[in-house]
PDB file of C-alpha atoms in Angstrom:
ATOM      1  CA  MET A 912       0.000   0.000   0.000  1.00  0.00           C
ATOM      2  CA  THR A 913       1.493   3.320  -1.088  1.00  0.00           C
ATOM      3  CA  PHE A 914       0.776   6.795   0.198  1.00  0.00           C
ATOM      4  CA  GLY A 915       1.923  10.116  -1.232  1.00  0.00           C
ATOM      5  CA  PHE A 916       2.492  13.322   0.652  1.00  0.00           C
ATOM      6  CA  ALA A 917       1.388  16.784  -0.341  1.00  0.00           C
ATOM      7  CA  PRO A 918       4.079  19.437  -0.821  1.00  0.00           C
ATOM      8  CA  SER A 919       4.654  21.731   2.112  1.00  0.00           C
ATOM      9  CA  SER A 920       3.596  25.384   2.236  1.00  0.00           C
ATOM     10  CA  ALA A 921       3.126  28.050   4.887  1.00  0.00           C
ATOM     11  CA  ALA A 922      -0.426  26.861   5.498  1.00  0.00           C
ATOM     12  CA  SER A 923       0.548  23.203   5.687  1.00  0.00           C
ATOM     13  CA  LEU A 924       3.410  24.017   8.069  1.00  0.00           C
ATOM     14  CA  SER A 925       0.937  25.759  10.369  1.00  0.00           C
ATOM     15  CA  THR A 926      -1.374  22.761  10.121  1.00  0.00           C
ATOM     16  CA  SER A 927       1.519  20.400  10.800  1.00  0.00           C
ATOM     17  CA  ALA A 928       2.614  22.280  13.900  1.00  0.00           C
ATOM     18  CA  SER A 929      -0.889  22.314  15.341  1.00  0.00           C
ATOM     19  CA  ALA A 930      -1.649  18.655  14.670  1.00  0.00           C
ATOM     20  CA  ALA A 931       1.772  17.344  15.634  1.00  0.00           C
ATOM     21  CA  SER A 932       1.929  19.309  18.884  1.00  0.00           C
ATOM     22  CA  THR A 933      -1.336  17.826  20.144  1.00  0.00           C
ATOM     23  CA  GLY A 934      -0.930  14.334  18.705  1.00  0.00           C
ATOM     24  CA  ARG A 935      -4.554  14.443  17.585  1.00  0.00           C
ATOM     25  CA  MET A 936      -3.946  12.984  14.170  1.00  0.00           C
ATOM     26  CA  LEU A 937      -3.374   9.559  12.651  1.00  0.00           C
ATOM     27  CA  GLU A 938      -0.596   8.669  10.248  1.00  0.00           C
ATOM     28  CA  PRO A 939      -1.535   6.552   7.202  1.00  0.00           C
ATOM     29  CA  ALA A 940       0.115   3.458   8.684  1.00  0.00           C
ATOM     30  CA  GLU A 941      -1.853   3.861  11.927  1.00  0.00           C
ATOM     31  CA  TRP A 942      -5.107   4.215  10.006  1.00  0.00           C
ATOM     32  CA  ALA A 943      -4.374   1.195   7.798  1.00  0.00           C
ATOM     33  CA  ALA A 944      -3.614  -0.898  10.902  1.00  0.00           C
ATOM     34  CA  ALA A 945      -6.808   0.134  12.703  1.00  0.00           C
ATOM     35  CA  GLY A 946      -8.978  -2.519  11.071  1.00  0.00           C
ATOM     36  CA  ILE A 947     -11.347  -0.073   9.358  1.00  0.00           C
ATOM     37  CA  PRO A 948     -14.114  -2.098   7.650  1.00  0.00           C
ATOM     38  CA  LEU A 949     -13.996  -2.035   3.860  1.00  0.00           C
ATOM     39  CA  LEU A 950     -16.912  -0.636   1.906  1.00  0.00           C
ATOM     40  CA  ARG A 951     -18.443  -3.216  -0.426  1.00  0.00           C
ATOM     41  CA  ASN A 952     -19.303  -0.588  -3.030  1.00  0.00           C
ATOM     42  CA  PRO A 953     -17.425   2.636  -2.274  1.00  0.00           C
ATOM     43  CA  ARG A 954     -18.368   4.317  -5.557  1.00  0.00           C
ATOM     44  CA  GLU A 955     -22.067   3.885  -4.792  1.00  0.00           C
ATOM     45  CA  VAL A 956     -21.611   5.395  -1.336  1.00  0.00           C
ATOM     46  CA  VAL A 957     -19.576   8.317  -2.680  1.00  0.00           C
ATOM     47  CA  SER A 958     -21.972   8.992  -5.557  1.00  0.00           C
ATOM     48  CA  GLY A 959     -24.962   8.859  -3.238  1.00  0.00           C
ATOM     49  CA  LEU A 960     -23.485  11.293  -0.723  1.00  0.00           C
ATOM     50  CA  HIS A 961     -22.301  13.600  -3.501  1.00  0.00           C
ATOM     51  CA  ALA A 962     -25.765  13.680  -5.065  1.00  0.00           C
ATOM     52  CA  ARG A 963     -27.457  14.257  -1.724  1.00  0.00           C
ATOM     53  CA  HIS A 964     -25.178  16.997  -0.359  1.00  0.00           C
ATOM     54  CA  GLN A 965     -23.421  18.446  -3.456  1.00  0.00           C
ATOM     55  CA  PRO A 966     -20.303  19.361  -1.462  1.00  0.00           C
ATOM     56  CA  GLY A 967     -17.943  22.216  -2.272  1.00  0.00           C
ATOM     57  CA  PRO A 968     -14.370  22.716  -1.024  1.00  0.00           C
ATOM     58  CA  SER A 969     -13.942  22.404   2.763  1.00  0.00           C
ATOM     59  CA  THR A 970     -17.241  20.523   3.093  1.00  0.00           C
ATOM     60  CA  ALA A 971     -17.358  17.436   5.319  1.00  0.00           C
ATOM     61  CA  ILE A 972     -20.124  14.841   5.040  1.00  0.00           C
ATOM     62  CA  VAL A 973     -20.561  12.332   7.857  1.00  0.00           C
ATOM     63  CA  ALA A 974     -22.865   9.417   7.107  1.00  0.00           C
ATOM     64  CA  VAL A 975     -24.121   6.432   9.100  1.00  0.00           C
ATOM     65  CA  LEU A 976     -24.576   3.115   7.307  1.00  0.00           C
ATOM     66  CA  ASP A 977     -26.408   0.027   8.529  1.00  0.00           C
ATOM     67  CA  PRO A 978     -24.852  -3.479   8.282  1.00  0.00           C
ATOM     68  CA  ASP A 979     -26.198  -3.787   4.714  1.00  0.00           C
ATOM     69  CA  GLU A 980     -24.485  -0.507   3.789  1.00  0.00           C
ATOM     70  CA  ARG A 981     -27.751   1.381   3.464  1.00  0.00           C
ATOM     71  CA  LEU A 982     -27.655   5.033   4.400  1.00  0.00           C
ATOM     72  CA  ARG A 983     -29.465   5.731   7.676  1.00  0.00           C
ATOM     73  CA  ALA A 984     -28.473   9.344   8.283  1.00  0.00           C
ATOM     74  CA  SER A 985     -26.070  11.952   6.979  1.00  0.00           C
ATOM     75  CA  ALA A 986     -25.128  15.561   7.604  1.00  0.00           C
ATOM     76  CA  SER A 987     -22.801  18.025   5.925  1.00  0.00           C
ATOM     77  CA  PHE A 988     -21.041  21.102   7.235  1.00  0.00           C
ATOM     78  CA  THR A 989     -18.293  23.482   6.150  1.00  0.00           C
ATOM     79  CA  ARG A 990     -14.999  23.435   7.955  1.00  0.00           C
ATOM     80  CA  ARG A 991     -14.031  26.716   9.582  1.00  0.00           C
ATOM     81  CA  ALA A 992     -10.821  28.435   8.464  1.00  0.00           C
ATOM     82  CA  ALA A 993      -8.559  27.428  11.361  1.00  0.00           C
ATOM     83  CA  PRO A 994      -5.549  25.148  11.885  1.00  0.00           C
ATOM     84  CA  ALA A 995      -6.420  21.465  11.574  1.00  0.00           C
ATOM     85  CA  ASP A 996      -7.071  19.920  14.976  1.00  0.00           C
ATOM     86  CA  GLY A 997      -8.433  16.418  15.484  1.00  0.00           C
ATOM     87  CA  TRP A 998     -10.161  17.420  18.716  1.00  0.00           C
ATOM     88  CA  GLN A 999     -12.073  20.232  16.982  1.00  0.00           C
ATOM     89  CA  PHE A1000     -12.968  17.902  14.111  1.00  0.00           C
ATOM     90  CA  ARG A1001     -14.132  15.264  16.612  1.00  0.00           C
ATOM     91  CA  ASN A1002     -16.421  17.768  18.304  1.00  0.00           C
ATOM     92  CA  ALA A1003     -17.878  18.942  14.991  1.00  0.00           C
ATOM     93  CA  LEU A1004     -18.539  15.373  13.817  1.00  0.00           C
ATOM     94  CA  LEU A1005     -20.015  14.334  17.142  1.00  0.00           C
ATOM     95  CA  SER A1006     -22.337  17.348  17.112  1.00  0.00           C
ATOM     96  CA  GLN A1007     -23.617  16.397  13.661  1.00  0.00           C
ATOM     97  CA  LEU A1008     -24.073  12.738  14.605  1.00  0.00           C
ATOM     98  CA  ARG A1009     -26.055  13.655  17.715  1.00  0.00           C
ATOM     99  CA  ARG A1010     -28.259  15.862  15.580  1.00  0.00           C
ATOM    100  CA  VAL A1011     -29.202  13.250  12.973  1.00  0.00           C
ATOM    101  CA  ILE A1012     -29.200   9.845  14.697  1.00  0.00           C
ATOM    102  CA  PRO A1013     -29.458   8.372  18.244  1.00  0.00           C
ATOM    103  CA  HIS A1014     -26.315   6.893  19.762  1.00  0.00           C
ATOM    104  CA  ASP A1015     -25.665   3.142  20.038  1.00  0.00           C
ATOM    105  CA  LEU A1016     -23.773   3.244  23.325  1.00  0.00           C
ATOM    106  CA  ARG A1017     -26.031   0.630  24.934  1.00  0.00           C
ATOM    107  CA  ARG A1018     -24.918  -2.021  22.449  1.00  0.00           C
ATOM    108  CA  ARG A1019     -22.011  -4.243  23.380  1.00  0.00           C
ATOM    109  CA  THR A1020     -20.838  -4.286  19.779  1.00  0.00           C
ATOM    110  CA  PRO A1021     -21.456  -1.483  17.266  1.00  0.00           C
ATOM    111  CA  VAL A1022     -23.665  -2.514  14.343  1.00  0.00           C
ATOM    112  CA  ARG A1023     -23.747   0.770  12.429  1.00  0.00           C
ATOM    113  CA  THR A1024     -20.765   2.381  10.767  1.00  0.00           C
ATOM    114  CA  ALA A1025     -19.917   6.045  10.263  1.00  0.00           C
ATOM    115  CA  VAL A1026     -17.992   7.138   7.183  1.00  0.00           C
ATOM    116  CA  LEU A1027     -16.599  10.567   6.378  1.00  0.00           C
ATOM    117  CA  LEU A1028     -16.350  12.200   2.953  1.00  0.00           C
ATOM    118  CA  TYR A1029     -14.284  15.385   2.860  1.00  0.00           C
ATOM    119  CA  CYS A1030     -14.155  17.660  -0.189  1.00  0.00           C
ATOM    120  CA  ARG A1031     -10.959  19.690  -0.292  1.00  0.00           C
ATOM    121  CA  GLU A1032      -8.486  21.503  -2.493  1.00  0.00           C
ATOM    122  CA  GLY A1033      -5.253  19.883  -3.619  1.00  0.00           C
ATOM    123  CA  ASP A1034      -4.651  16.407  -4.929  1.00  0.00           C
ATOM    124  CA  ALA A1035      -5.535  13.020  -3.516  1.00  0.00           C
ATOM    125  CA  ARG A1036      -2.330  12.512  -1.524  1.00  0.00           C
ATOM    126  CA  TRP A1037      -2.564  12.238   2.256  1.00  0.00           C
ATOM    127  CA  THR A1038      -2.101  15.449   4.241  1.00  0.00           C
ATOM    128  CA  GLU A1039      -1.896  16.096   7.957  1.00  0.00           C
ATOM    129  CA  GLU A1040      -5.336  17.671   7.718  1.00  0.00           C
ATOM    130  CA  ASP A1041      -6.549  14.229   6.613  1.00  0.00           C
ATOM    131  CA  GLY A1042      -4.779  12.735   9.621  1.00  0.00           C
ATOM    132  CA  ALA A1043      -6.661  15.102  11.917  1.00  0.00           C
ATOM    133  CA  TRP A1044      -9.990  14.142  10.298  1.00  0.00           C
ATOM    134  CA  MET A1045      -9.150  10.465  10.753  1.00  0.00           C
ATOM    135  CA  TRP A1046      -8.449  10.995  14.445  1.00  0.00           C
ATOM    136  CA  GLY A1047     -11.656  12.990  14.819  1.00  0.00           C
ATOM    137  CA  LEU A1048     -13.779  10.383  13.042  1.00  0.00           C
ATOM    138  CA  ARG A1049     -12.396   7.518  15.112  1.00  0.00           C
ATOM    139  CA  ASP A1050     -12.977   9.352  18.387  1.00  0.00           C
ATOM    140  CA  ALA A1051     -16.458  10.582  17.442  1.00  0.00           C
ATOM    141  CA  CYS A1052     -17.484   7.027  16.540  1.00  0.00           C
ATOM    142  CA  THR A1053     -16.291   5.730  19.905  1.00  0.00           C
ATOM    143  CA  LEU A1054     -18.275   8.400  21.754  1.00  0.00           C
ATOM    144  CA  HIS A1055     -21.436   7.729  19.714  1.00  0.00           C
ATOM    145  CA  GLY A1056     -21.302   3.928  19.826  1.00  0.00           C
ATOM    146  CA  LEU A1057     -20.527   3.460  16.120  1.00  0.00           C
ATOM    147  CA  ARG A1058     -17.913   1.556  14.172  1.00  0.00           C
ATOM    148  CA  CYS A1059     -15.331   3.795  12.584  1.00  0.00           C
ATOM    149  CA  GLY A1060     -15.626   3.445   8.826  1.00  0.00           C
ATOM    150  CA  ALA A1061     -13.893   4.774   5.754  1.00  0.00           C
ATOM    151  CA  TYR A1062     -12.368   8.218   5.353  1.00  0.00           C
ATOM    152  CA  ILE A1063     -12.821   9.420   1.775  1.00  0.00           C
ATOM    153  CA  THR A1064     -11.405  12.520   0.132  1.00  0.00           C
ATOM    154  CA  LEU A1065     -13.023  14.275  -2.811  1.00  0.00           C
ATOM    155  CA  THR A1066     -10.624  16.442  -4.834  1.00  0.00           C
ATOM    156  CA  ARG A1067     -10.243  17.717  -8.368  1.00  0.00           C
ATOM    157  CA  ASP A1068      -8.694  14.335  -9.222  1.00  0.00           C
ATOM    158  CA  GLY A1069     -11.731  12.356  -8.069  1.00  0.00           C
ATOM    159  CA  TRP A1070     -12.432  10.390  -4.898  1.00  0.00           C
ATOM    160  CA  GLN A1071     -10.070   8.272  -2.849  1.00  0.00           C
ATOM    161  CA  VAL A1072     -10.654   5.918   0.082  1.00  0.00           C
ATOM    162  CA  LEU A1073      -7.530   6.606   2.107  1.00  0.00           C
ATOM    163  CA  GLY A1074      -5.808   3.554   3.479  1.00  0.00           C
ATOM    164  CA  GLU A1075      -7.351   1.228   0.885  1.00  0.00           C
ATOM    165  CA  GLY A1076      -5.980   2.403  -2.426  1.00  0.00           C
ATOM    166  CA  ARG A1077      -9.445   2.462  -4.009  1.00  0.00           C
ATOM    167  CA  GLY A1078     -10.762   5.490  -5.847  1.00  0.00           C
ATOM    168  CA  GLY A1079     -12.251   6.846  -9.047  1.00  0.00           C
ATOM    169  CA  ARG A1080     -12.362   9.914 -11.264  1.00  0.00           C
ATOM    170  CA  ARG A1081     -16.066  10.629 -10.827  1.00  0.00           C
ATOM    171  CA  PRO A1082     -17.548  12.232  -8.929  1.00  0.00           C
ATOM    172  CA  HIS A1083     -14.876  14.845  -8.262  1.00  0.00           C
ATOM    173  CA  ALA A1084     -14.803  18.160  -6.439  1.00  0.00           C
ATOM    174  CA  SER A1085     -16.208  20.128  -9.386  1.00  0.00           C
ATOM    175  CA  SER A1086     -18.571  17.596 -10.960  1.00  0.00           C
ATOM    176  CA  ALA A1087     -22.335  17.876 -11.078  1.00  0.00           C
ATOM    177  CA  PRO A1088     -24.304  15.232  -9.166  1.00  0.00           C
ATOM    178  CA  GLU A1089     -24.839  12.050 -11.131  1.00  0.00           C
ATOM    179  CA  PRO A1090     -28.537  11.639 -12.017  1.00  0.00           C
ATOM    180  CA  PHE A1091     -28.791   8.027 -10.925  1.00  0.00           C
ATOM    181  CA  ALA A1092     -26.573   8.117  -7.857  1.00  0.00           C
ATOM    182  CA  THR A1093     -28.012   5.906  -5.149  1.00  0.00           C
ATOM    183  CA  ALA A1094     -28.023   7.663  -1.809  1.00  0.00           C
ATOM    184  CA  GLU A1095     -30.200   4.941  -0.339  1.00  0.00           C
ATOM    185  CA  ALA A1096     -30.996   1.376  -1.287  1.00  0.00           C
ATOM    186  CA  PRO A1097     -34.492   0.717  -2.673  1.00  0.00           C
ATOM    187  CA  PRO A1098     -37.046  -0.512  -0.138  1.00  0.00           C
ATOM    188  CA  HIS A1099     -37.284  -4.213   0.584  1.00  0.00           C
ATOM    189  CA  LEU A1100     -40.135  -5.826  -1.317  1.00  0.00           C
ATOM    190  CA  PRO A1101     -42.740  -7.826   0.607  1.00  0.00           C
ATOM    191  CA  ARG A1102     -42.720 -11.575   0.059  1.00  0.00           C
ATOM    192  CA  THR A1103     -46.473 -11.903  -0.242  1.00  0.00           C
ATOM    193  CA  GLY A1104     -46.824 -10.745  -3.864  1.00  0.00           C
ATOM    194  CA  GLY A1105     -50.063  -9.194  -5.148  1.00  0.00           C
ATOM    195  CA  VAL A1106     -50.818  -5.735  -6.503  1.00  0.00           C
ATOM    196  CA  ALA A1107     -48.953  -3.834  -3.774  1.00  0.00           C
ATOM    197  CA  SER A1108     -45.854  -5.939  -4.374  1.00  0.00           C
ATOM    198  CA  GLU A1109     -45.999  -5.260  -8.107  1.00  0.00           C
ATOM    199  CA  ILE A1110     -46.299  -1.486  -7.525  1.00  0.00           C
ATOM    200  CA  LEU A1111     -43.294  -1.494  -5.185  1.00  0.00           C
ATOM    201  CA  ARG A1112     -41.297  -3.599  -7.633  1.00  0.00           C
ATOM    202  CA  ARG A1113     -41.933  -1.121 -10.451  1.00  0.00           C
ATOM    203  CA  ALA A1114     -41.086   1.850  -8.233  1.00  0.00           C
ATOM    204  CA  ALA A1115     -37.819   0.269  -7.156  1.00  0.00           C
ATOM    205  CA  ALA A1116     -36.893  -0.455 -10.788  1.00  0.00           C
ATOM    206  CA  ARG A1117     -37.199   3.195 -11.849  1.00  0.00           C
TER     207      ARG A1117
END
């Protein structure tokens, strides 16, 4: 598994100093070793979230998926212009999760998974800002009783699931939403058949 690193600049040096001084970030190797569950169909998840939220630069989308990878809740927000800090990102993600879905802290084992899609400038290579988002996502999931899922970046080059090496060219940071992107799976059809079943089957096929 190979990771690239973005070139340094004054802004990235400021970000680096903030994140490194607090330790609230995860390196690519740490993230890859954390046992993050793989998405069965990452392109479908990315396309669905992109169509639903239409993110611009500095927009984060946190989504909760059930065990069948169906979307149960999602929220988007714009990152404030401030040095990257995993603790601040954790608080922002946790606030959004509390707003859109009840916690699962009473469960012994998490059954739902939270994933994070972040639209940003630059290319798809890992940055320390990404490391701070990873730390924030992992901690927010722990505090909300969820499994920590994939961290996905959306840039001008396309989308990339960091730590997995999977990605694609569309959607990308400037693309229009795809007309048939599936934000949610179609409803389960009843087993009993009949007219109602036929109507649901036709609706799901559209």
